[in-house]
Amino acid sequence: MERVKGILIIAASLATAAAVSVSGVIGFVGLIVPHMVRLIWGPDYRFLLPMSAVVGGVALILADGLARTLLSPRELPLGVVTALVGAPFFLYLLRQQKREVF
């Protein structure tokens, strides 16, 4: 049973990676922001859905601002900035879930 859980976590991680590689930055933000909002506001979907939209928009605006100003006059790709913020958070979520499963 534990082996099946491990395989399912790996399969879910690979499916997520495939979805992000196809959809790009917006898909990555769409995966990470709802989890961040859920941690802050809780699981009530009456607030979760609208707050995810607002926080996702704000996150992309901030990331775009950083991408344009960090190496001025050159620009970083937006995906680099979102990955620097989102990847550690995503790994944190995976680690927390692994502790709960195992």
Short mmCIF file of N, CA and C in Angstrom, two decimals:
data_model
loop_
_atom_site.label_atom_id
_atom_site.label_comp_id
_atom_site.label_asym_id
_atom_site.label_seq_id
_atom_site.Cartn_x
_atom_site.Cartn_y
_atom_site.Cartn_z
N MET A 1 0.82 -1.20 0.00
CA MET A 1 0.00 0.00 0.00
C MET A 1 0.86 1.26 0.00
N GLU A 2 1.95 1.25 0.77
CA GLU A 2 2.84 2.40 0.82
C GLU A 2 3.52 2.64 -0.52
N ARG A 3 3.84 1.56 -1.20
CA ARG A 3 4.46 1.68 -2.51
C ARG A 3 3.50 2.34 -3.50
N VAL A 4 2.24 1.98 -3.44
CA VAL A 4 1.23 2.57 -4.32
C VAL A 4 1.12 4.08 -4.06
N LYS A 5 1.13 4.46 -2.79
CA LYS A 5 1.07 5.89 -2.45
C LYS A 5 2.26 6.64 -3.02
N GLY A 6 3.43 6.06 -2.88
CA GLY A 6 4.63 6.69 -3.43
C GLY A 6 4.56 6.84 -4.93
N ILE A 7 4.09 5.80 -5.60
CA ILE A 7 3.95 5.86 -7.06
C ILE A 7 2.93 6.91 -7.47
N LEU A 8 1.83 7.02 -6.72
CA LEU A 8 0.82 8.03 -7.03
C LEU A 8 1.37 9.45 -6.84
N ILE A 9 2.17 9.68 -5.82
CA ILE A 9 2.76 11.00 -5.61
C ILE A 9 3.71 11.34 -6.75
N ILE A 10 4.52 10.39 -7.16
CA ILE A 10 5.44 10.62 -8.28
C ILE A 10 4.66 10.86 -9.57
N ALA A 11 3.60 10.09 -9.81
CA ALA A 11 2.79 10.27 -11.01
C ALA A 11 2.11 11.64 -11.00
N ALA A 12 1.59 12.07 -9.85
CA ALA A 12 0.96 13.38 -9.77
C ALA A 12 1.97 14.49 -10.00
N SER A 13 3.18 14.33 -9.49
CA SER A 13 4.23 15.32 -9.70
C SER A 13 4.60 15.41 -11.18
N LEU A 14 4.72 14.28 -11.83
CA LEU A 14 5.05 14.28 -13.26
C LEU A 14 3.92 14.88 -14.09
N ALA A 15 2.68 14.58 -13.72
CA ALA A 15 1.54 15.16 -14.45
C ALA A 15 1.51 16.67 -14.27
N THR A 16 1.81 17.14 -13.08
CA THR A 16 1.86 18.58 -12.84
C THR A 16 2.98 19.21 -13.65
N ALA A 17 4.14 18.59 -13.68
CA ALA A 17 5.25 19.11 -14.46
C ALA A 17 4.90 19.17 -15.95
N ALA A 18 4.21 18.17 -16.44
CA ALA A 18 3.81 18.16 -17.84
C ALA A 18 2.81 19.27 -18.13
N ALA A 19 1.86 19.48 -17.22
CA ALA A 19 0.86 20.55 -17.41
C ALA A 19 1.53 21.92 -17.42
N VAL A 20 2.49 22.13 -16.54
CA VAL A 20 3.19 23.42 -16.50
C VAL A 20 4.04 23.60 -17.75
N SER A 21 4.70 22.55 -18.22
CA SER A 21 5.54 22.69 -19.40
C SER A 21 4.72 23.02 -20.64
N VAL A 22 3.49 22.55 -20.70
CA VAL A 22 2.63 22.84 -21.84
C VAL A 22 1.97 24.21 -21.72
N SER A 23 1.45 24.53 -20.54
CA SER A 23 0.69 25.77 -20.39
C SER A 23 1.55 26.96 -20.03
N GLY A 24 2.73 26.75 -19.49
CA GLY A 24 3.65 27.84 -19.21
C GLY A 24 3.38 28.54 -17.90
N VAL A 25 3.72 29.83 -17.88
CA VAL A 25 3.70 30.63 -16.66
C VAL A 25 2.32 30.70 -16.03
N ILE A 26 1.32 30.93 -16.83
CA ILE A 26 -0.03 31.09 -16.30
C ILE A 26 -0.47 29.80 -15.61
N GLY A 27 -0.17 28.68 -16.20
CA GLY A 27 -0.52 27.41 -15.59
C GLY A 27 0.19 27.19 -14.27
N PHE A 28 1.45 27.61 -14.20
CA PHE A 28 2.22 27.44 -12.96
C PHE A 28 1.63 28.32 -11.86
N VAL A 29 1.32 29.55 -12.18
CA VAL A 29 0.69 30.45 -11.20
C VAL A 29 -0.67 29.90 -10.81
N GLY A 30 -1.39 29.35 -11.77
CA GLY A 30 -2.70 28.77 -11.48
C GLY A 30 -2.62 27.54 -10.59
N LEU A 31 -1.48 26.88 -10.56
CA LEU A 31 -1.32 25.74 -9.66
C LEU A 31 -0.90 26.17 -8.26
N ILE A 32 -0.07 27.18 -8.16
CA ILE A 32 0.52 27.57 -6.88
C ILE A 32 -0.37 28.51 -6.08
N VAL A 33 -0.94 29.52 -6.73
CA VAL A 33 -1.69 30.56 -6.01
C VAL A 33 -2.88 30.01 -5.21
N PRO A 34 -3.71 29.11 -5.74
CA PRO A 34 -4.81 28.61 -4.91
C PRO A 34 -4.34 27.92 -3.63
N HIS A 35 -3.20 27.26 -3.69
CA HIS A 35 -2.67 26.64 -2.48
C HIS A 35 -2.22 27.69 -1.47
N MET A 36 -1.59 28.75 -1.97
CA MET A 36 -1.18 29.85 -1.08
C MET A 36 -2.40 30.49 -0.44
N VAL A 37 -3.42 30.73 -1.23
CA VAL A 37 -4.64 31.36 -0.72
C VAL A 37 -5.32 30.45 0.30
N ARG A 38 -5.34 29.16 0.03
CA ARG A 38 -5.96 28.22 0.96
C ARG A 38 -5.24 28.22 2.30
N LEU A 39 -3.92 28.34 2.29
CA LEU A 39 -3.16 28.39 3.53
C LEU A 39 -3.48 29.66 4.33
N ILE A 40 -3.74 30.75 3.63
CA ILE A 40 -4.01 32.03 4.31
C ILE A 40 -5.47 32.17 4.72
N TRP A 41 -6.41 31.93 3.77
CA TRP A 41 -7.83 32.19 4.03
C TRP A 41 -8.64 30.96 4.40
N GLY A 42 -8.08 29.80 4.25
CA GLY A 42 -8.83 28.60 4.60
C GLY A 42 -9.51 27.97 3.39
N PRO A 43 -10.21 26.86 3.60
CA PRO A 43 -10.76 26.08 2.50
C PRO A 43 -12.16 26.49 2.02
N ASP A 44 -12.71 27.58 2.52
CA ASP A 44 -14.05 28.01 2.13
C ASP A 44 -14.03 28.51 0.69
N TYR A 45 -14.69 27.78 -0.22
CA TYR A 45 -14.64 28.10 -1.64
C TYR A 45 -15.33 29.41 -1.99
N ARG A 46 -16.19 29.91 -1.13
CA ARG A 46 -16.80 31.22 -1.40
C ARG A 46 -15.75 32.32 -1.43
N PHE A 47 -14.68 32.15 -0.66
CA PHE A 47 -13.59 33.11 -0.65
C PHE A 47 -12.39 32.64 -1.47
N LEU A 48 -12.19 31.34 -1.51
CA LEU A 48 -11.01 30.78 -2.17
C LEU A 48 -10.97 31.10 -3.66
N LEU A 49 -12.06 30.92 -4.36
CA LEU A 49 -12.06 31.14 -5.80
C LEU A 49 -11.83 32.60 -6.18
N PRO A 50 -12.59 33.56 -5.60
CA PRO A 50 -12.32 34.96 -5.97
C PRO A 50 -10.95 35.45 -5.50
N MET A 51 -10.53 35.02 -4.31
CA MET A 51 -9.23 35.47 -3.81
C MET A 51 -8.09 34.87 -4.63
N SER A 52 -8.26 33.66 -5.13
CA SER A 52 -7.24 33.06 -6.00
C SER A 52 -7.08 33.87 -7.27
N ALA A 53 -8.19 34.33 -7.83
CA ALA A 53 -8.12 35.15 -9.04
C ALA A 53 -7.41 36.47 -8.77
N VAL A 54 -7.76 37.11 -7.67
CA VAL A 54 -7.15 38.41 -7.33
C VAL A 54 -5.67 38.24 -7.01
N VAL A 55 -5.36 37.28 -6.15
CA VAL A 55 -3.96 37.08 -5.75
C VAL A 55 -3.13 36.61 -6.95
N GLY A 56 -3.69 35.78 -7.81
CA GLY A 56 -2.97 35.35 -9.02
C GLY A 56 -2.64 36.52 -9.92
N GLY A 57 -3.60 37.43 -10.11
CA GLY A 57 -3.36 38.62 -10.92
C GLY A 57 -2.29 39.51 -10.31
N VAL A 58 -2.38 39.72 -9.01
CA VAL A 58 -1.39 40.55 -8.32
C VAL A 58 -0.01 39.89 -8.39
N ALA A 59 0.04 38.58 -8.22
CA ALA A 59 1.32 37.87 -8.29
C ALA A 59 1.97 38.02 -9.67
N LEU A 60 1.17 37.93 -10.72
CA LEU A 60 1.73 38.09 -12.07
C LEU A 60 2.19 39.52 -12.32
N ILE A 61 1.45 40.50 -11.81
CA ILE A 61 1.86 41.89 -11.98
C ILE A 61 3.18 42.15 -11.25
N LEU A 62 3.29 41.65 -10.02
CA LEU A 62 4.54 41.82 -9.27
C LEU A 62 5.70 41.09 -9.94
N ALA A 63 5.45 39.88 -10.41
CA ALA A 63 6.50 39.13 -11.09
C ALA A 63 6.94 39.83 -12.38
N ASP A 64 5.99 40.39 -13.11
CA ASP A 64 6.32 41.12 -14.33
C ASP A 64 7.14 42.37 -14.00
N GLY A 65 6.77 43.06 -12.95
CA GLY A 65 7.53 44.23 -12.54
C GLY A 65 8.96 43.87 -12.17
N LEU A 66 9.12 42.77 -11.43
CA LEU A 66 10.47 42.31 -11.09
C LEU A 66 11.25 41.88 -12.33
N ALA A 67 10.59 41.19 -13.24
CA ALA A 67 11.26 40.71 -14.45
C ALA A 67 11.76 41.88 -15.29
N ARG A 68 11.02 42.97 -15.28
CA ARG A 68 11.42 44.14 -16.08
C ARG A 68 12.48 45.00 -15.41
N THR A 69 12.57 44.97 -14.08
CA THR A 69 13.47 45.89 -13.39
C THR A 69 14.73 45.26 -12.81
N LEU A 70 14.76 43.96 -12.58
CA LEU A 70 15.92 43.35 -11.94
C LEU A 70 17.20 43.52 -12.74
N LEU A 71 17.15 43.31 -14.02
CA LEU A 71 18.33 43.43 -14.87
C LEU A 71 18.18 44.55 -15.90
N SER A 72 17.57 45.64 -15.47
CA SER A 72 17.30 46.75 -16.38
C SER A 72 18.60 47.20 -17.05
N PRO A 73 18.62 47.48 -18.29
CA PRO A 73 17.56 47.65 -19.28
C PRO A 73 17.13 46.35 -19.95
N ARG A 74 17.76 45.23 -19.61
CA ARG A 74 17.32 43.94 -20.16
C ARG A 74 16.18 43.39 -19.32
N GLU A 75 15.45 42.45 -19.89
CA GLU A 75 14.33 41.84 -19.18
C GLU A 75 14.57 40.35 -18.98
N LEU A 76 14.20 39.87 -17.81
CA LEU A 76 14.17 38.44 -17.56
C LEU A 76 12.86 37.88 -18.11
N PRO A 77 12.86 36.64 -18.54
CA PRO A 77 11.57 36.03 -18.89
C PRO A 77 10.70 35.92 -17.63
N LEU A 78 9.43 36.15 -17.78
CA LEU A 78 8.51 36.11 -16.65
C LEU A 78 8.52 34.74 -15.97
N GLY A 79 8.70 33.70 -16.73
CA GLY A 79 8.73 32.36 -16.18
C GLY A 79 9.87 32.14 -15.19
N VAL A 80 10.98 32.84 -15.38
CA VAL A 80 12.11 32.72 -14.46
C VAL A 80 11.72 33.26 -13.09
N VAL A 81 11.08 34.42 -13.07
CA VAL A 81 10.69 35.04 -11.80
C VAL A 81 9.62 34.20 -11.10
N THR A 82 8.62 33.75 -11.83
CA THR A 82 7.58 32.95 -11.19
C THR A 82 8.13 31.61 -10.71
N ALA A 83 9.09 31.05 -11.44
CA ALA A 83 9.69 29.78 -11.02
C ALA A 83 10.52 29.97 -9.75
N LEU A 84 11.21 31.10 -9.63
CA LEU A 84 12.02 31.35 -8.43
C LEU A 84 11.15 31.46 -7.18
N VAL A 85 9.95 31.94 -7.34
CA VAL A 85 9.03 32.04 -6.20
C VAL A 85 8.21 30.76 -6.04
N GLY A 86 7.69 30.26 -7.14
CA GLY A 86 6.74 29.15 -7.07
C GLY A 86 7.36 27.79 -6.85
N ALA A 87 8.52 27.53 -7.41
CA ALA A 87 9.12 26.20 -7.28
C ALA A 87 9.43 25.83 -5.82
N PRO A 88 10.05 26.72 -5.04
CA PRO A 88 10.26 26.36 -3.63
C PRO A 88 8.96 26.12 -2.87
N PHE A 89 7.94 26.92 -3.17
CA PHE A 89 6.65 26.73 -2.50
C PHE A 89 6.03 25.39 -2.91
N PHE A 90 6.12 25.06 -4.19
CA PHE A 90 5.57 23.80 -4.68
C PHE A 90 6.29 22.62 -4.04
N LEU A 91 7.61 22.72 -3.91
CA LEU A 91 8.37 21.66 -3.25
C LEU A 91 7.98 21.54 -1.78
N TYR A 92 7.72 22.68 -1.14
CA TYR A 92 7.25 22.66 0.25
C TYR A 92 5.92 21.92 0.35
N LEU A 93 5.00 22.20 -0.57
CA LEU A 93 3.71 21.51 -0.56
C LEU A 93 3.88 20.00 -0.76
N LEU A 94 4.74 19.63 -1.70
CA LEU A 94 4.98 18.21 -1.93
C LEU A 94 5.58 17.54 -0.70
N ARG A 95 6.48 18.23 -0.04
CA ARG A 95 7.11 17.67 1.16
C ARG A 95 6.09 17.51 2.29
N GLN A 96 5.23 18.51 2.47
CA GLN A 96 4.19 18.43 3.50
C GLN A 96 3.24 17.28 3.20
N GLN A 97 2.85 17.12 1.93
CA GLN A 97 1.94 16.06 1.56
C GLN A 97 2.61 14.70 1.74
N LYS A 98 3.89 14.62 1.47
CA LYS A 98 4.61 13.35 1.65
C LYS A 98 4.61 12.95 3.11
N ARG A 99 4.78 13.90 4.01
CA ARG A 99 4.75 13.59 5.43
C ARG A 99 3.38 13.09 5.87
N GLU A 100 2.32 13.64 5.29
CA GLU A 100 0.97 13.21 5.66
C GLU A 100 0.66 11.83 5.11
N VAL A 101 1.16 11.53 3.91
CA VAL A 101 0.85 10.25 3.27
C VAL A 101 1.64 9.13 3.92
N PHE A 102 2.92 9.38 4.16
CA PHE A 102 3.77 8.31 4.69
C PHE A 102 3.76 8.43 6.17
#
